[in-house]
Tab-separated table of C-alpha atoms in Angstrom:
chain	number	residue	atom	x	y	z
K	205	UNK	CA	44.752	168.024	63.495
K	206	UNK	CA	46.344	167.752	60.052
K	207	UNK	CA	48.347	164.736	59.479
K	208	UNK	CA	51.173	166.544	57.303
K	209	UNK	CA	54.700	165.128	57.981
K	210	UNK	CA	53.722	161.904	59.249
K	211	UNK	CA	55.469	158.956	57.655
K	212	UNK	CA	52.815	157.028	54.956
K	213	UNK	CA	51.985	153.667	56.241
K	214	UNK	CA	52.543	150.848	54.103
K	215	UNK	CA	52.598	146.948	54.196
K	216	UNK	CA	56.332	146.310	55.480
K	217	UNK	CA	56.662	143.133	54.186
K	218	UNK	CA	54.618	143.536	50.937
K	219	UNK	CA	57.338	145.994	50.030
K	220	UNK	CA	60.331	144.032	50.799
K	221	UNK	CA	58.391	141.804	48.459
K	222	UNK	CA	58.512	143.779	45.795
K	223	UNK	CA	62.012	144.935	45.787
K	224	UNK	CA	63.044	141.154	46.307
K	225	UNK	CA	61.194	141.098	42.504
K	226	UNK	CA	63.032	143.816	41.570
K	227	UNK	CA	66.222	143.328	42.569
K	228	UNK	CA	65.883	139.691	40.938
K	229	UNK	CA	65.066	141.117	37.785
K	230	UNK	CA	67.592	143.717	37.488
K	231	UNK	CA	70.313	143.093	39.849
K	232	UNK	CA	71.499	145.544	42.815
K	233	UNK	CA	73.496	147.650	40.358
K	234	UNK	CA	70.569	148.171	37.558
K	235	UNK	CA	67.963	148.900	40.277
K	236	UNK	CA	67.946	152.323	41.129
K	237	UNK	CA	66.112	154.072	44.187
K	238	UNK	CA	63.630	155.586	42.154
K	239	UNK	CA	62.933	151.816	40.605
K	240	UNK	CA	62.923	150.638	44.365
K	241	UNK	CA	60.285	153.279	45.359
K	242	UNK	CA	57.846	153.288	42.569
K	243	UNK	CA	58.009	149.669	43.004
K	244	UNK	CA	57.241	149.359	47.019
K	245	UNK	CA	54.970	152.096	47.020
K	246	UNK	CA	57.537	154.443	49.288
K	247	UNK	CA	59.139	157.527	49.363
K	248	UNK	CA	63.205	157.379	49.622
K	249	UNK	CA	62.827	158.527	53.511
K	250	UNK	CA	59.959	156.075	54.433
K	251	UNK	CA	62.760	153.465	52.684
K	252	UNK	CA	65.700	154.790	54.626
K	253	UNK	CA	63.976	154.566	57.933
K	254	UNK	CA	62.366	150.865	57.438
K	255	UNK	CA	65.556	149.338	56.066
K	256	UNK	CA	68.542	151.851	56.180
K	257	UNK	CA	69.841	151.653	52.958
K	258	UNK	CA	69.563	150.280	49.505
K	259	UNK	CA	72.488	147.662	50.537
K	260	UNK	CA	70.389	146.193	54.180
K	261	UNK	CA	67.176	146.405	51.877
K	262	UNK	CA	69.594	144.255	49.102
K	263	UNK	CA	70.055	142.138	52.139
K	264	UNK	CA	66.931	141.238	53.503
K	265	UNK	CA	65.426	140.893	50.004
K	266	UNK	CA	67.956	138.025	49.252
K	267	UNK	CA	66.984	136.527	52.685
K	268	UNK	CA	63.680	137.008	51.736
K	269	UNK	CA	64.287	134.909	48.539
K	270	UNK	CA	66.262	132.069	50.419
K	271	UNK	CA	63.396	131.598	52.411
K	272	UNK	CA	60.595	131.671	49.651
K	273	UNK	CA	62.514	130.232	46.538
K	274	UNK	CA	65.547	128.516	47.915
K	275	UNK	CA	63.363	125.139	49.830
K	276	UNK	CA	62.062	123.992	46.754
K	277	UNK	CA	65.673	123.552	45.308
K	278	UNK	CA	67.455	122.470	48.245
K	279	UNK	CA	64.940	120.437	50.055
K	280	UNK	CA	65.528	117.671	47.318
K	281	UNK	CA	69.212	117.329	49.311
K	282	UNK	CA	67.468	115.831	52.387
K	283	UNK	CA	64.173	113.985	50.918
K	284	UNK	CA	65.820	111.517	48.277
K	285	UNK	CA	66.942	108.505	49.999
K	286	UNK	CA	69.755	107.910	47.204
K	287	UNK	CA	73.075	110.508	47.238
K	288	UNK	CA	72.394	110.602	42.816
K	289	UNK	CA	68.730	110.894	43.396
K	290	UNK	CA	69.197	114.075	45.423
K	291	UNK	CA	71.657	115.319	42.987
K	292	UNK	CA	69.415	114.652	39.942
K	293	UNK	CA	66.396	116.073	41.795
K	294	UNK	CA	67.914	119.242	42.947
K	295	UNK	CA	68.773	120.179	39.036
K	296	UNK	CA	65.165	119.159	37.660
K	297	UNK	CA	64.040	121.585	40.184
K	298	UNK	CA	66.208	124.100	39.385
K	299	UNK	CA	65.624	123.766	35.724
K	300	UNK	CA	61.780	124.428	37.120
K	301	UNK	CA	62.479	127.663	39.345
K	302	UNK	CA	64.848	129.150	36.984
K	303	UNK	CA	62.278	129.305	33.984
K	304	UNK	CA	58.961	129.824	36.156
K	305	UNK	CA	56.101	131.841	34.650
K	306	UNK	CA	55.495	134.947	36.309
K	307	UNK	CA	59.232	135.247	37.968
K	308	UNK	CA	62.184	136.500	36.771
K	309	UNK	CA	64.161	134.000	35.470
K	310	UNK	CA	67.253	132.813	36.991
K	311	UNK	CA	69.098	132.986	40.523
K	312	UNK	CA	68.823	136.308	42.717
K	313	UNK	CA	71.678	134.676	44.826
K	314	UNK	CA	73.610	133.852	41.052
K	315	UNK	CA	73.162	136.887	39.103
K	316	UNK	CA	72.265	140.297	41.799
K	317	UNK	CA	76.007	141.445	42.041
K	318	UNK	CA	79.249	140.249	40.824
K	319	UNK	CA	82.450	141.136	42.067
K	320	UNK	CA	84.130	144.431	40.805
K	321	UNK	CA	80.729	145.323	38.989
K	322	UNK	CA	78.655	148.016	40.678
K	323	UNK	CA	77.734	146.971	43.804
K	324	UNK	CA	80.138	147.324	46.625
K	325	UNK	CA	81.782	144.590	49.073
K	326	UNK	CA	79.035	144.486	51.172
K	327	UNK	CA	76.402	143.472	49.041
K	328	UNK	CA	78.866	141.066	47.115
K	329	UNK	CA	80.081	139.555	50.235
K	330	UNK	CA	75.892	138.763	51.403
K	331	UNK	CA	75.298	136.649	47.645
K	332	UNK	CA	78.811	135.001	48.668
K	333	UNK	CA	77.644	133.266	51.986
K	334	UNK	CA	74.751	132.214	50.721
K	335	UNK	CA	76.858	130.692	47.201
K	336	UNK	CA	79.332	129.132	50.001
K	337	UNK	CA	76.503	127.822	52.640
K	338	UNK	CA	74.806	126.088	49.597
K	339	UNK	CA	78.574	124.689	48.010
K	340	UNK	CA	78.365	123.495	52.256
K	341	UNK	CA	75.143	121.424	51.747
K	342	UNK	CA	76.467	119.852	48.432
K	343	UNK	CA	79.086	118.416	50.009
K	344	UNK	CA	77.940	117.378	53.258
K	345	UNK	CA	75.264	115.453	51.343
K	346	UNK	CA	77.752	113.377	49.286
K	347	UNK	CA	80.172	113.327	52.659
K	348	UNK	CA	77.178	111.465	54.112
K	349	UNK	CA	76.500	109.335	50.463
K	350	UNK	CA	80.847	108.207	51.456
K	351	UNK	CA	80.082	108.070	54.829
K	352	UNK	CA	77.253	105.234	54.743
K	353	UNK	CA	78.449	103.382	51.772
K	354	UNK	CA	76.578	104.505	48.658
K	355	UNK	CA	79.569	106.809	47.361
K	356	UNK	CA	83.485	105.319	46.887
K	357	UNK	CA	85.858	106.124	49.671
K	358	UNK	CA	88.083	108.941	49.074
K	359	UNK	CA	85.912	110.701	46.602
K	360	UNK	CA	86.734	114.333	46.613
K	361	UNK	CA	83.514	115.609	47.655
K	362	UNK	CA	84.265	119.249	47.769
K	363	UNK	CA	85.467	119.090	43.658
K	364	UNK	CA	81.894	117.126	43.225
K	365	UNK	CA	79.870	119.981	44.650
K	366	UNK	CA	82.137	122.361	43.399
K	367	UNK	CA	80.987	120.888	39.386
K	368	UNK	CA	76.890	120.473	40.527
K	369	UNK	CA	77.008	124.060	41.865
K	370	UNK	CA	78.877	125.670	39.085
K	371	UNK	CA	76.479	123.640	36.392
K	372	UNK	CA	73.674	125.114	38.875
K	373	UNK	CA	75.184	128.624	38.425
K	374	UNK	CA	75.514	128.044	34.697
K	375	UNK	CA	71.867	127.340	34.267
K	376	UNK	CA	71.249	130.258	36.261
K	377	UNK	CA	72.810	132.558	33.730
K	378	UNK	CA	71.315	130.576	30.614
K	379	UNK	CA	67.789	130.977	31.789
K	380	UNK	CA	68.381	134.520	31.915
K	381	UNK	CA	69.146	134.493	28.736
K	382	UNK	CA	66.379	132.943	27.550
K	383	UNK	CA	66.651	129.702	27.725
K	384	UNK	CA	63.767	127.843	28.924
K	385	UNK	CA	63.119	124.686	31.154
K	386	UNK	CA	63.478	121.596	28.518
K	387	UNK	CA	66.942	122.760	27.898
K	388	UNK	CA	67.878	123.539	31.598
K	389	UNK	CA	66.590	119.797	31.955
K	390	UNK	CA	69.231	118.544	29.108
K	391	UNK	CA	71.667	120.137	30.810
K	392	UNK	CA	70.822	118.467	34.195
K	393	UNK	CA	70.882	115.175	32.243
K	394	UNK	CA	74.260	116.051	30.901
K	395	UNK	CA	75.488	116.835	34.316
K	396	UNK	CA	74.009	113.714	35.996
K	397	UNK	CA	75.747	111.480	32.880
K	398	UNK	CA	78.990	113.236	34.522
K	399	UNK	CA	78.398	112.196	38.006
K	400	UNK	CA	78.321	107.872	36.696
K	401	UNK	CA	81.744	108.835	35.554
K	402	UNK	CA	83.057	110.274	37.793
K	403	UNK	CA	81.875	107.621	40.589
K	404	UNK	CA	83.215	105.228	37.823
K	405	UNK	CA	86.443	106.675	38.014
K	406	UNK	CA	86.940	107.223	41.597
K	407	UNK	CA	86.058	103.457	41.762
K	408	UNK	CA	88.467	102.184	39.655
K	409	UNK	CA	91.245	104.321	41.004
Protein backbone atom coordinates (compact mmCIF):
# COMPACT_ATOMS: atom_id res chain seq x y z
CA UNK A 1 0.00 0.00 0.00
CA UNK A 2 1.49 3.37 -0.96
CA UNK A 3 2.25 5.60 1.84
CA UNK A 4 1.17 8.97 -0.02
CA UNK A 5 -0.55 11.49 2.34
CA UNK A 6 0.80 10.28 5.45
CA UNK A 7 2.34 12.92 7.67
CA UNK A 8 6.58 12.65 7.46
CA UNK A 9 7.90 11.56 10.73
CA UNK A 10 10.41 13.58 12.30
CA UNK A 11 12.28 13.96 15.70
CA UNK A 12 9.66 16.20 17.72
CA UNK A 13 11.92 17.57 19.93
CA UNK A 14 15.00 17.87 17.62
CA UNK A 15 12.81 20.32 15.75
CA UNK A 16 11.61 22.42 18.49
CA UNK A 17 15.36 22.53 18.87
CA UNK A 18 16.04 24.03 15.99
CA UNK A 19 13.48 26.68 15.83
CA UNK A 20 14.47 27.57 19.56
CA UNK A 21 18.02 28.41 17.43
CA UNK A 22 16.23 30.15 15.11
CA UNK A 23 14.02 32.12 16.75
CA UNK A 24 17.11 33.21 19.04
CA UNK A 25 18.91 34.32 16.19
CA UNK A 26 16.37 36.23 14.42
CA UNK A 27 13.61 37.02 16.68
CA UNK A 28 9.76 35.92 16.22
CA UNK A 29 9.18 38.77 13.77
CA UNK A 30 12.40 38.09 11.35
CA UNK A 31 11.72 34.31 11.34
CA UNK A 32 9.45 33.44 8.79
CA UNK A 33 7.60 29.96 8.25
CA UNK A 34 9.57 29.08 5.43
CA UNK A 35 12.88 29.84 7.79
CA UNK A 36 11.02 27.69 10.51
CA UNK A 37 10.52 24.73 8.07
CA UNK A 38 13.72 24.49 6.21
CA UNK A 39 15.17 24.72 9.55
CA UNK A 40 13.14 21.72 11.47
CA UNK A 41 13.04 19.65 8.58
CA UNK A 42 8.92 20.07 8.21
CA UNK A 43 6.41 20.97 5.98
CA UNK A 44 4.02 24.05 7.20
CA UNK A 45 1.12 21.28 7.90
CA UNK A 46 3.37 18.71 9.74
CA UNK A 47 4.25 22.24 11.84
CA UNK A 48 0.65 23.26 12.30
CA UNK A 49 -0.42 19.92 13.58
CA UNK A 50 2.68 19.32 16.15
CA UNK A 51 2.54 22.83 17.59
CA UNK A 52 -0.48 24.87 16.20
CA UNK A 53 0.99 27.86 15.21
CA UNK A 54 4.09 29.86 14.75
CA UNK A 55 3.09 31.82 18.16
CA UNK A 56 2.64 28.11 20.58
CA UNK A 57 5.85 26.94 18.58
CA UNK A 58 7.38 30.74 19.74
CA UNK A 59 6.20 29.49 23.05
CA UNK A 60 7.53 26.29 23.70
CA UNK A 61 10.84 27.25 22.04
CA UNK A 62 11.35 29.99 24.76
CA UNK A 63 10.41 27.30 27.37
CA UNK A 64 12.65 25.22 25.74
CA UNK A 65 15.46 27.84 26.23
CA UNK A 66 14.55 28.55 29.99
CA UNK A 67 15.10 25.13 30.62
CA UNK A 68 18.45 24.58 28.63
CA UNK A 69 20.13 28.12 28.90
CA UNK A 70 18.38 29.86 31.72
CA UNK A 71 20.07 27.32 34.97
CA UNK A 72 23.39 28.27 34.24
CA UNK A 73 22.52 32.04 34.82
CA UNK A 74 20.14 31.79 37.51
CA UNK A 75 21.40 28.91 39.48
CA UNK A 76 24.25 31.31 40.75
CA UNK A 77 21.05 33.05 42.83
CA UNK A 78 20.78 29.97 45.10
CA UNK A 79 24.53 28.44 45.22
CA UNK A 80 26.57 31.59 46.53
CA UNK A 81 26.33 31.74 50.16
CA UNK A 82 26.87 35.71 50.07
CA UNK A 83 23.66 38.05 48.65
CA UNK A 84 26.89 40.17 46.39
CA UNK A 85 28.43 36.90 45.53
CA UNK A 86 25.24 35.72 43.84
CA UNK A 87 24.81 39.01 42.25
CA UNK A 88 28.40 39.14 40.90
CA UNK A 89 28.18 35.49 39.80
CA UNK A 90 24.97 35.68 37.97
CA UNK A 91 26.57 38.62 35.59
CA UNK A 92 30.02 36.71 34.98
CA UNK A 93 27.78 34.04 33.78
CA UNK A 94 25.81 35.99 31.78
CA UNK A 95 28.70 37.77 30.25
CA UNK A 96 29.62 33.82 29.41
CA UNK A 97 26.14 32.70 27.82
CA UNK A 98 25.60 35.85 26.03
CA UNK A 99 28.93 35.61 23.91
CA UNK A 100 29.12 31.63 23.67
CA UNK A 101 30.70 30.07 20.57
CA UNK A 102 28.39 28.27 18.52
CA UNK A 103 25.05 30.20 19.91
CA UNK A 104 23.53 33.12 18.99
CA UNK A 105 24.53 35.73 21.02
CA UNK A 106 22.39 37.37 23.46
CA UNK A 107 18.95 36.68 25.37
CA UNK A 108 16.00 34.80 23.45
CA UNK A 109 13.83 35.95 26.50
CA UNK A 110 15.62 39.84 25.94
CA UNK A 111 15.62 40.35 22.34
CA UNK A 112 12.64 37.67 20.44
CA UNK A 113 9.79 40.36 20.45
CA UNK A 114 9.36 43.78 21.70
CA UNK A 115 6.30 45.47 22.27
CA UNK A 116 4.51 47.23 19.27
CA UNK A 117 7.17 45.55 16.86
CA UNK A 118 5.87 42.61 14.83
CA UNK A 119 4.88 40.10 16.93
CA UNK A 120 1.50 40.26 18.49
CA UNK A 121 0.35 40.36 22.34
CA UNK A 122 0.58 36.93 22.73
CA UNK A 123 3.97 36.24 22.00
CA UNK A 124 5.06 39.60 23.78
CA UNK A 125 3.09 38.83 26.78
CA UNK A 126 5.09 34.89 27.00
CA UNK A 127 8.95 36.91 26.95
CA UNK A 128 7.13 39.23 29.67
CA UNK A 129 6.50 36.48 32.39
CA UNK A 130 9.49 35.07 32.03
CA UNK A 131 11.37 39.01 32.23
CA UNK A 132 8.93 39.44 35.43
CA UNK A 133 9.46 35.74 37.09
CA UNK A 134 13.28 36.41 36.78
CA UNK A 135 12.90 40.49 38.15
CA UNK A 136 10.84 37.88 41.07
CA UNK A 137 14.04 35.85 41.84
CA UNK A 138 16.25 39.06 41.99
CA UNK A 139 14.47 40.32 44.57
CA UNK A 140 13.52 37.56 46.67
CA UNK A 141 17.25 36.80 46.80
CA UNK A 142 18.24 40.22 48.24
CA UNK A 143 14.69 40.10 50.40
CA UNK A 144 16.37 37.04 51.94
CA UNK A 145 20.21 38.93 51.94
CA UNK A 146 17.68 41.88 54.40
CA UNK A 147 15.98 39.25 55.87
CA UNK A 148 19.06 37.35 57.59
CA UNK A 149 21.26 40.28 58.11
CA UNK A 150 23.79 40.57 55.28
CA UNK A 151 21.78 43.49 53.43
CA UNK A 152 20.64 47.02 55.42
CA UNK A 153 17.07 47.13 56.57
CA UNK A 154 14.78 48.96 54.41
CA UNK A 155 16.74 48.56 51.25
CA UNK A 156 14.43 48.84 48.34
CA UNK A 157 14.92 45.53 46.96
CA UNK A 158 12.59 45.69 44.07
CA UNK A 159 14.68 49.14 42.61
CA UNK A 160 17.97 46.77 43.25
CA UNK A 161 16.74 44.02 40.97
CA UNK A 162 15.08 46.33 38.90
CA UNK A 163 19.09 47.99 38.06
CA UNK A 164 20.87 44.11 37.95
CA UNK A 165 18.12 43.03 35.52
CA UNK A 166 18.06 46.02 33.32
CA UNK A 167 22.20 45.96 33.26
CA UNK A 168 21.42 42.09 32.46
CA UNK A 169 19.09 43.20 29.60
CA UNK A 170 21.63 45.77 28.48
CA UNK A 171 24.33 43.22 28.01
CA UNK A 172 21.90 41.23 26.27
CA UNK A 173 21.51 43.76 23.52
CA UNK A 174 25.39 44.66 23.44
CA UNK A 175 26.41 41.13 22.79
CA UNK A 176 24.21 41.16 19.95
CA UNK A 177 25.87 43.69 18.71
CA UNK A 178 28.98 42.37 18.84
CA UNK A 179 30.35 42.81 21.76
CA UNK A 180 32.13 40.00 23.21
CA UNK A 181 32.64 38.46 26.78
CA UNK A 182 35.71 40.65 28.32
CA UNK A 183 33.58 43.64 27.86
CA UNK A 184 30.24 42.07 29.10
CA UNK A 185 32.62 41.21 32.17
CA UNK A 186 33.62 45.15 32.57
CA UNK A 187 30.33 45.88 32.56
CA UNK A 188 29.44 43.34 35.34
CA UNK A 189 32.34 44.90 37.29
CA UNK A 190 30.87 48.29 36.73
CA UNK A 191 27.55 47.12 37.91
CA UNK A 192 28.86 45.25 41.00
CA UNK A 193 31.05 48.74 41.90
CA UNK A 194 27.26 50.13 41.92
CA UNK A 195 25.84 47.66 44.26
CA UNK A 196 28.92 48.83 47.35
CA UNK A 197 27.25 52.13 46.82
CA UNK A 198 24.32 51.67 46.92
CA UNK A 199 24.50 49.32 50.19
CA UNK A 200 26.76 52.29 51.30
CA UNK A 201 24.08 54.58 50.92
CA UNK A 202 21.18 52.75 52.20
CA UNK A 203 23.47 52.34 55.29
CA UNK A 204 24.13 55.64 56.00
CA UNK A 205 20.60 56.81 55.44
Amino acid sequence: MSGRGRPRLFDRDEALKRAMELFWAKGFGGTSLADLTAAMGINAPSLYAAFGSKEQLFSEAVALYDRCEGPEIWEALSTEPTTRGAFDEYLKRTADSFTRSGKPAGCLIVLGALNGGDASAEVCGVLQRYRADNLRALCERLERGVAGGELPAGLDCAAVASFYATVQQGMSIQARDGAGRDVLLAIADGAMAAWDGMMAARRSA
